[in-house]
Amino acid sequence: MNFTSKEQILADQIKKFKRDSGTHSPSNLTLLQYIPELSIKIDACFLSNPYATDLFLTYFEEEIIKAGKFRDLIEFYPSQNKVIARPLAQHLNINVDNIFIGNGAIEIIQAVLHQFVEGKTLLTIPTFSSYYEFAKPGIEIIYNHLNKEDNFRLNVEGFINKAIAEEAKSVIIINPNNPDGGYTSKTAIIHICESLKHLDNIIIDESFIHFAFEDDEYYIMSVANLINTYPNLVVIKSMSKDFGIAGLRAGYGVMAAEKVRKLLKNGYLWNSSGLAEYFFNLYVREDFNLDYETVRKEYIKTTTQFLLKLKKIPDLIVYPSKANFALVELKNDITSEEVYIKLLTAYGINVRDCNDKIGLDGEFLRIASRKDDENKVILNAFKEILKRKFSSTEIK
Amino acid sequence: MNFTSKEQILADQIKKFKRDSGTHSPSNLTLLQYIPELSIKIDACFLSNPYATDLFLTYFEEEIIKAGKFRDLIEFYPSQNKVIARPLAQHLNINVDNIFIGNGAIEIIQAVLHQFVEGKTLLTIPTFSSYYEFAKPGIEIIYNHLNKEDNFRLNVEGFINKAIAEEAKSVIIINPNNPDGGYTSKTAIIHICESLKHLDNIIIDESFIHFAFEDDEYYIMSVANLINTYPNLVVIKSMSKDFGIAGLRAGYGVMAAEKVRKLLKNGYLWNSSGLAEYFFNLYVREDFNLDYETVRKEYIKTTTQFLLKLKKIPDLIVYPSKANFALVELKNDITSEEVYIKLLTAYGINVRDCNDKIGLDGEFLRIASRKDDENKVILNAFKEILKRKFSSTEIK
């Protein structure tokens, strides 16, 4: 692949930076501090609805900044966990005793893994790496491989049979899955819950569920309010992606009341910020929700269009996704690293190079959908890059 | 004490609210949602430097709001723990491997208690209740009572001897202590560290240390950079109080590199928000720090004046404090609850009624210092209330 000498210098810095950064994408701020010459114009690494960020900021500007209420959010302690959970519970039609508010979903993943999971735990893979990285001693992670030959679809019966045969005590499914966006229907998830009633935990991460849909109404297909039917269910929900507010750190978990009680007894009383509390109170409001539903559906349509166009690019295999991103495989000896670096250095487009993801065999990138105009720039960049692929200059 | 009929109705609601709220002061937002008729004009329950809040907001307004950078803090993920720790480490002259960034000090208290503390643990009392409430099974808290007869001073030799005699594996000291503000000199803390080198943990909570001083230079008397000399030292630092930013949730812990590694391996990677990251990057800057030192010293002087005047009010015993608050005892059969309710309903002043604090024998309030003009209002309210104390109408 062709690199200008300037791009080549940046490429070397990026490779060094990636080696130093571990298994999680560093924040853009971190990357830009390390390589100030870089310019990120489009962040397609980041899995978030930009229309929802606009919406949140519109409300925030009006109700907080202009109304002079920002100081209160900064100066004073936010409310305790249970207080923030109460209106959310009403909105979700779930008992407040079943809701735990988290400082981002990641805090809930950590808390649940550390406090409630032990023994054999079946996890689909490839997946969000924290699910195995945060496993403390005493948890034995066993993997249920999703294969590219099956388009990364979860084989539901195979999964249930493996959980039973291995005598797993807990299972973990991300739905839609990250990094491929593969979606398992609500009916199938309920079938899993029904078949694995005897387990300690059925953990369903629904962080991308607002982007999934089963028909043209685009209903949100969460299983969270089945908590009474399946008390071993733990639903983990990030608000970062669908609401475009990753910087706020907001998430919630739905689980047995006994589990929520145990967490709150052990801490987690003031784990929300003033801004996160404002967000939760906003989220449950009817006016905001109507607006949110509009931008959610708009973004799903934008994403669907984007993925359709992405599929038409030669040398790319786009795997089926019902999330706001797609996993693409590069063919013809093109490496994910060279495309990642070319996109970043020549186009200012950041995507996720998946060459560190375990469970992926091949050259993969994860590409997020952004706003319509940004998606067009991404599509054009791919077309240009893959056209130029047979070049003599190669980066090592 | 005299209550108007309106105050009496509010008093009944407040009492019910307090019964429902548990051992921690609920946020003002929570209180006002419960009793919308209340109006809090001065929050002297809340232990925070209001001049520092002003300072933070000035920078934030200029550099973030006006510069159009607010969206970045909301939309994108903050940096990982280690990245935020790096400039802080340089500022504190402590190795970055010894620093853990927390979502408020409370997260660090929880993490340290859960991951590193077991067996007998000596804790001074009265104190911040999370230190015993968050103790998991396997920790046996033993109390080192601070007595009002000794002005709540820590008897350093007595504390060391008790730790040794009881074969404590960890000790916990808040310096200055909450709720009394009692300060133990840096020399004495070092003597404790030297004498208890063999323990698993010496936990020093320095959340109020920016308000303490030993001479007219008002140096900050932290022991955090003794971590190399005493590897069992764990220093916990809230930024909520001294920087007036409780809503942001920012704190840090200084501890052995091995402990930091263990925490980061188990989660806590993205536990800061975008705003907290901005704050930490601001805190270490020379320009901000110069301004901060000015408001810190100004506030210490304001507080010193306030406490001196508070001491002159009859029927109040003000215990010695080097924090930004004082513990006061009410004499002559006046209850803390009636004064607390009168201040809130008739003056809009919120203070901390300490009648639920274990280790306090008598009628105690904790009163925070605010800005100079607010402190004057607090002083006048106390004078008026205590003048009217012998009344026929009493609240039950």
Short mmCIF file of C-alpha atoms in Angstrom, two decimals, chain A residues 27-359:
data_model
loop_
_atom_site.label_atom_id
_atom_site.label_comp_id
_atom_site.label_asym_id
_atom_site.label_seq_id
_atom_site.Cartn_x
_atom_site.Cartn_y
_atom_site.Cartn_z
CA SER A 27 -9.21 7.40 23.86
CA ASN A 28 -8.68 9.85 21.03
CA LEU A 29 -7.39 12.35 23.54
CA THR A 30 -4.70 9.87 24.57
CA LEU A 31 -3.81 9.10 20.96
CA LEU A 32 -3.59 12.78 20.04
CA GLN A 33 -1.46 13.57 23.07
CA TYR A 34 0.92 10.85 21.97
CA ILE A 35 0.96 11.84 18.28
CA PRO A 36 -0.06 15.52 18.09
CA GLU A 37 0.51 15.57 14.32
CA LEU A 38 -2.49 13.28 13.84
CA SER A 39 -5.86 14.73 13.11
CA ILE A 40 -8.99 12.64 13.67
CA LYS A 41 -11.81 14.03 11.57
CA ILE A 42 -14.17 11.06 11.77
CA ASP A 43 -14.22 8.64 14.64
CA ALA A 44 -15.58 5.40 13.25
CA CYS A 45 -13.87 3.42 15.97
CA PHE A 46 -16.28 4.84 18.48
CA LEU A 47 -19.68 3.08 18.63
CA SER A 48 -22.06 5.90 19.36
CA ASN A 49 -25.11 7.61 17.87
CA PRO A 50 -23.95 11.14 16.99
CA TYR A 51 -27.54 12.34 16.43
CA ALA A 52 -28.31 11.41 20.04
CA THR A 53 -25.31 13.43 21.23
CA ASP A 54 -26.76 16.43 19.38
CA LEU A 55 -30.10 15.85 21.05
CA PHE A 56 -28.64 15.57 24.54
CA LEU A 57 -26.59 18.72 24.03
CA THR A 58 -29.64 20.66 22.86
CA TYR A 59 -31.49 19.85 26.08
CA PHE A 60 -28.41 20.40 28.21
CA GLU A 61 -27.65 23.78 26.67
CA GLU A 62 -31.21 24.96 27.22
CA GLU A 63 -31.98 23.52 30.66
CA ILE A 64 -28.59 23.60 32.34
CA ILE A 65 -26.16 26.03 30.71
CA LYS A 66 -28.62 28.79 29.75
CA ALA A 67 -30.70 28.29 32.89
CA GLY A 68 -27.59 28.78 35.05
CA LYS A 69 -27.87 25.37 36.68
CA PHE A 70 -24.47 24.00 35.70
CA ARG A 71 -22.88 24.96 39.00
CA ASP A 72 -25.27 22.76 40.95
CA LEU A 73 -24.28 19.71 38.92
CA ILE A 74 -20.59 20.38 39.57
CA GLU A 75 -20.56 21.59 43.14
CA PHE A 76 -22.92 19.22 44.92
CA TYR A 77 -22.99 15.48 45.40
CA PRO A 78 -25.23 13.59 43.04
CA SER A 79 -28.03 11.52 44.49
CA GLN A 80 -27.53 8.01 45.75
CA ASN A 81 -27.88 5.00 43.51
CA LYS A 82 -31.43 4.10 44.57
CA VAL A 83 -32.71 7.63 44.09
CA ILE A 84 -31.48 7.74 40.50
CA ALA A 85 -32.88 4.25 39.90
CA ARG A 86 -36.43 5.17 40.92
CA PRO A 87 -37.64 7.14 37.86
CA LEU A 88 -35.69 4.80 35.59
CA ALA A 89 -37.52 1.83 37.12
CA GLN A 90 -40.85 3.45 36.36
CA HIS A 91 -39.80 4.22 32.80
CA LEU A 92 -38.62 0.65 32.18
CA ASN A 93 -41.57 -0.85 34.03
CA ILE A 94 -39.22 -2.77 36.29
CA ASN A 95 -39.22 -2.79 40.08
CA VAL A 96 -36.69 -0.30 41.48
CA ASP A 97 -35.24 -3.04 43.68
CA ASN A 98 -34.05 -4.80 40.52
CA ILE A 99 -32.04 -1.83 39.22
CA PHE A 100 -28.43 -0.95 39.87
CA ILE A 101 -27.06 2.30 38.43
CA GLY A 102 -23.48 2.04 37.19
CA ASN A 103 -20.65 4.41 36.40
CA GLY A 104 -20.80 3.12 32.85
CA ALA A 105 -21.68 -0.47 31.96
CA ILE A 106 -18.07 -1.42 32.60
CA GLU A 107 -18.51 -0.88 36.34
CA ILE A 108 -21.49 -3.24 36.31
CA ILE A 109 -19.56 -5.86 34.33
CA GLN A 110 -16.81 -5.65 36.91
CA ALA A 111 -19.16 -5.73 39.90
CA VAL A 112 -21.20 -8.66 38.57
CA LEU A 113 -18.12 -10.70 37.62
CA HIS A 114 -16.49 -10.06 40.99
CA GLN A 115 -19.49 -10.54 43.22
CA PHE A 116 -21.79 -13.08 41.60
CA VAL A 117 -19.88 -15.17 39.07
CA GLU A 118 -17.77 -18.16 39.98
CA GLY A 119 -16.88 -21.47 38.41
CA LYS A 120 -17.36 -22.33 34.76
CA THR A 121 -18.67 -19.46 32.69
CA LEU A 122 -19.59 -19.81 29.04
CA LEU A 123 -18.79 -16.76 26.92
CA THR A 124 -19.33 -16.23 23.20
CA ILE A 125 -16.20 -15.16 21.39
CA PRO A 126 -15.06 -12.90 19.71
CA THR A 127 -16.43 -10.43 22.22
CA PHE A 128 -15.78 -7.37 24.36
CA SER A 129 -12.55 -8.38 26.08
CA SER A 130 -13.42 -7.10 29.58
CA TYR A 131 -15.67 -10.11 30.01
CA TYR A 132 -12.66 -12.39 30.21
CA GLU A 133 -10.04 -9.88 31.33
CA PHE A 134 -11.90 -8.92 34.50
CA ALA A 135 -12.60 -12.53 35.47
CA LYS A 136 -11.10 -12.96 38.91
CA PRO A 137 -9.48 -16.18 40.14
CA GLY A 138 -12.25 -18.71 40.70
CA ILE A 139 -13.92 -18.02 37.35
CA GLU A 140 -13.09 -20.43 34.57
CA ILE A 141 -14.05 -18.89 31.24
CA ILE A 142 -14.99 -21.38 28.54
CA TYR A 143 -15.51 -20.12 25.04
CA ASN A 144 -18.35 -20.61 22.62
CA HIS A 145 -16.73 -19.73 19.31
CA LEU A 146 -18.66 -17.77 16.73
CA ASN A 147 -17.27 -18.56 13.29
CA LYS A 148 -16.99 -16.43 10.23
CA GLU A 149 -18.18 -19.41 8.21
CA ASP A 150 -21.51 -19.05 10.07
CA ASN A 151 -21.47 -15.25 9.68
CA PHE A 152 -20.77 -15.08 13.44
CA ARG A 153 -24.35 -16.13 14.17
CA LEU A 154 -24.98 -17.59 17.61
CA ASN A 155 -26.09 -21.20 17.29
CA VAL A 156 -28.70 -21.10 20.03
CA GLU A 157 -29.16 -24.83 20.55
CA GLY A 158 -25.41 -25.37 20.36
CA PHE A 159 -24.90 -22.71 23.00
CA ILE A 160 -27.51 -24.20 25.34
CA ASN A 161 -26.14 -27.73 24.83
CA LYS A 162 -22.59 -26.58 25.50
CA ALA A 163 -23.66 -24.78 28.69
CA ILE A 164 -25.36 -27.95 29.91
CA ALA A 165 -22.65 -30.37 28.77
CA GLU A 166 -19.88 -28.27 30.34
CA GLU A 167 -21.95 -27.76 33.50
CA ALA A 168 -21.43 -24.02 33.23
CA LYS A 169 -22.67 -22.03 36.22
CA SER A 170 -23.01 -18.79 34.28
CA VAL A 171 -23.33 -17.75 30.64
CA ILE A 172 -22.63 -14.40 28.98
CA ILE A 173 -24.08 -13.14 25.70
CA ILE A 174 -23.70 -9.68 24.20
CA ASN A 175 -26.72 -8.97 22.01
CA PRO A 176 -26.07 -7.57 19.44
CA ASN A 177 -22.54 -8.86 19.78
CA ASN A 178 -19.43 -6.69 19.68
CA PRO A 179 -17.34 -6.69 17.40
CA ASP A 180 -19.57 -8.26 14.72
CA GLY A 181 -23.02 -6.84 15.47
CA GLY A 182 -24.65 -10.27 15.19
CA TYR A 183 -28.14 -10.27 16.65
CA THR A 184 -30.00 -13.07 18.40
CA SER A 185 -33.78 -12.68 18.38
CA LYS A 186 -35.71 -11.97 21.55
CA THR A 187 -37.52 -15.28 21.18
CA ALA A 188 -34.18 -17.10 21.05
CA ILE A 189 -32.86 -15.25 24.10
CA ILE A 190 -36.01 -16.19 26.01
CA HIS A 191 -35.52 -19.79 24.91
CA ILE A 192 -31.97 -19.64 26.35
CA CYS A 193 -33.32 -18.21 29.62
CA GLU A 194 -35.96 -20.92 29.79
CA SER A 195 -33.43 -23.69 29.05
CA LEU A 196 -30.82 -22.42 31.53
CA LYS A 197 -33.10 -21.60 34.46
CA HIS A 198 -30.90 -23.65 36.76
CA LEU A 199 -27.76 -21.52 36.24
CA ASP A 200 -26.40 -18.95 38.68
CA ASN A 201 -26.39 -16.19 36.09
CA ILE A 202 -27.56 -15.56 32.57
CA ILE A 203 -25.78 -12.34 31.70
CA ILE A 204 -27.13 -10.51 28.66
CA ASP A 205 -25.27 -7.36 27.67
CA GLU A 206 -27.77 -5.19 25.80
CA SER A 207 -25.52 -2.21 25.28
CA PHE A 208 -26.32 -2.14 21.55
CA ILE A 209 -29.97 -3.26 21.74
CA HIS A 210 -31.37 0.17 20.83
CA PHE A 211 -29.85 -0.28 17.35
CA ALA A 212 -31.35 -3.74 16.79
CA PHE A 213 -34.81 -4.34 15.40
CA GLU A 214 -36.99 -7.19 14.22
CA ASP A 215 -39.47 -5.30 12.06
CA ASP A 216 -40.23 -1.91 10.57
CA GLU A 217 -41.49 -0.53 13.86
CA TYR A 218 -37.96 -0.70 15.26
CA TYR A 219 -39.15 -1.75 18.73
CA ILE A 220 -36.40 -2.09 21.33
CA MET A 221 -36.14 -5.85 21.93
CA SER A 222 -34.79 -5.84 25.50
CA VAL A 223 -35.41 -8.81 27.80
CA ALA A 224 -34.77 -6.73 30.95
CA ASN A 225 -38.33 -6.91 32.20
CA LEU A 226 -38.25 -10.70 32.27
CA ILE A 227 -36.30 -10.41 35.52
CA ASN A 228 -39.28 -11.69 37.54
CA THR A 229 -39.66 -14.74 35.31
CA TYR A 230 -35.93 -15.50 35.27
CA PRO A 231 -34.37 -14.39 38.56
CA ASN A 232 -30.94 -15.55 37.38
CA LEU A 233 -31.05 -13.01 34.54
CA VAL A 234 -28.60 -10.10 34.65
CA VAL A 235 -29.10 -7.49 31.95
CA ILE A 236 -26.27 -4.99 31.53
CA LYS A 237 -26.96 -1.77 29.68
CA SER A 238 -24.55 0.94 28.64
CA MET A 239 -26.07 4.33 27.81
CA SER A 240 -22.87 5.48 26.08
CA LYS A 241 -23.67 4.09 22.66
CA ASP A 242 -27.35 4.74 22.03
CA PHE A 243 -27.35 8.14 23.70
CA GLY A 244 -23.93 9.24 22.47
CA ILE A 245 -22.70 10.23 25.92
CA ALA A 246 -19.68 8.02 26.64
CA GLY A 247 -17.94 10.87 28.46
CA LEU A 248 -20.69 10.94 31.09
CA ARG A 249 -20.29 7.33 32.21
CA ALA A 250 -23.83 6.04 32.62
CA GLY A 251 -25.21 2.54 32.60
CA TYR A 252 -27.55 0.32 34.53
CA GLY A 253 -27.98 -3.32 35.39
CA VAL A 254 -31.21 -5.25 35.91
CA MET A 255 -30.85 -8.20 38.24
CA ALA A 256 -32.38 -9.99 41.23
CA ALA A 257 -33.19 -7.63 44.12
CA GLU A 258 -30.88 -9.64 46.36
CA LYS A 259 -27.96 -8.91 44.02
CA VAL A 260 -28.72 -5.18 43.91
CA ARG A 261 -28.92 -5.14 47.71
CA LYS A 262 -25.57 -6.87 48.02
CA LEU A 263 -23.89 -4.37 45.69
CA LEU A 264 -25.33 -1.35 47.48
CA LYS A 265 -24.38 -2.72 50.87
CA ASN A 266 -20.80 -2.99 49.65
CA GLY A 267 -20.42 0.48 48.19
CA TYR A 268 -21.58 2.02 44.91
CA LEU A 269 -23.69 4.59 46.73
CA TRP A 270 -22.43 7.69 44.92
CA ASN A 271 -21.07 6.22 41.73
CA SER A 272 -22.96 8.58 39.41
CA SER A 273 -21.87 12.10 38.56
CA GLY A 274 -24.10 15.17 38.56
CA LEU A 275 -24.22 15.04 34.77
CA ALA A 276 -25.10 11.35 34.71
CA GLU A 277 -27.92 12.02 37.16
CA TYR A 278 -29.21 14.80 34.92
CA PHE A 279 -29.08 12.38 31.98
CA PHE A 280 -31.06 9.66 33.75
CA ASN A 281 -33.70 12.14 34.82
CA LEU A 282 -33.88 13.41 31.25
CA TYR A 283 -34.03 9.95 29.70
CA VAL A 284 -37.25 9.05 31.49
CA ARG A 285 -39.07 12.24 30.43
CA GLU A 286 -41.76 11.95 27.81
CA ASP A 287 -40.65 14.99 25.79
CA PHE A 288 -37.05 13.83 25.57
CA ASN A 289 -38.10 10.28 24.82
CA LEU A 290 -40.21 11.27 21.86
CA ASP A 291 -37.26 13.18 20.44
CA TYR A 292 -34.91 10.34 21.22
CA GLU A 293 -37.07 7.77 19.43
CA THR A 294 -36.89 9.96 16.32
CA VAL A 295 -33.09 10.16 16.31
CA ARG A 296 -32.75 6.48 17.23
CA LYS A 297 -34.80 5.40 14.21
CA GLU A 298 -33.12 7.95 11.95
CA TYR A 299 -29.74 6.55 12.94
CA ILE A 300 -30.84 2.95 12.35
CA LYS A 301 -31.88 3.91 8.83
CA THR A 302 -28.62 5.77 8.21
CA THR A 303 -26.68 2.76 9.45
CA THR A 304 -28.64 0.29 7.33
CA GLN A 305 -27.91 2.37 4.23
CA PHE A 306 -24.24 2.67 5.16
CA LEU A 307 -23.79 -1.07 5.63
CA LEU A 308 -25.53 -1.81 2.35
CA LYS A 309 -23.10 0.47 0.51
CA LEU A 310 -20.13 -0.92 2.39
CA LYS A 311 -21.07 -4.39 1.14
CA LYS A 312 -20.71 -3.26 -2.45
CA ILE A 313 -17.01 -2.45 -2.07
CA PRO A 314 -14.83 -5.20 -3.57
CA ASP A 315 -12.26 -6.92 -1.35
CA LEU A 316 -14.43 -6.35 1.74
CA ILE A 317 -16.61 -8.95 3.41
CA VAL A 318 -19.18 -7.23 5.59
CA TYR A 319 -20.66 -9.58 8.20
CA PRO A 320 -24.36 -9.26 9.10
CA SER A 321 -24.91 -6.68 11.84
CA LYS A 322 -27.87 -5.24 13.71
CA ALA A 323 -25.71 -2.91 15.71
CA ASN A 324 -24.36 0.50 14.70
CA PHE A 325 -21.18 -0.95 13.29
CA ALA A 326 -19.98 -3.81 11.14
CA LEU A 327 -17.12 -6.22 11.24
CA VAL A 328 -15.42 -6.30 7.84
CA GLU A 329 -12.82 -8.74 6.62
CA LEU A 330 -10.15 -7.72 4.14
CA LYS A 331 -9.31 -10.09 1.33
CA ASN A 332 -6.37 -10.49 -1.07
CA ASP A 333 -3.54 -10.18 1.46
CA ILE A 334 -4.48 -6.72 2.59
CA THR A 335 -3.76 -6.39 6.31
CA SER A 336 -6.11 -4.68 8.73
CA GLU A 337 -3.19 -2.73 10.14
CA GLU A 338 -2.21 -1.11 6.86
CA VAL A 339 -5.80 -0.08 6.12
CA TYR A 340 -6.27 1.20 9.68
CA ILE A 341 -3.11 3.29 9.44
CA LYS A 342 -3.87 4.56 5.95
CA LEU A 343 -7.37 5.65 6.99
CA LEU A 344 -5.99 7.45 10.02
CA THR A 345 -2.99 9.15 8.47
CA ALA A 346 -4.34 10.02 5.02
CA TYR A 347 -8.04 10.57 5.77
CA GLY A 348 -8.27 11.32 9.49
CA ILE A 349 -10.66 8.39 9.87
CA ASN A 350 -10.31 6.24 12.97
CA VAL A 351 -11.59 2.65 12.83
CA ARG A 352 -10.96 -0.32 15.10
CA ASP A 353 -8.19 -2.60 13.92
CA CYS A 354 -9.25 -6.00 15.31
CA ASN A 355 -5.88 -7.72 14.98
CA ASP A 356 -5.65 -7.99 18.80
CA LYS A 357 -9.12 -9.54 19.24
CA ILE A 358 -8.98 -13.15 20.24
CA GLY A 359 -11.35 -15.44 18.34
#
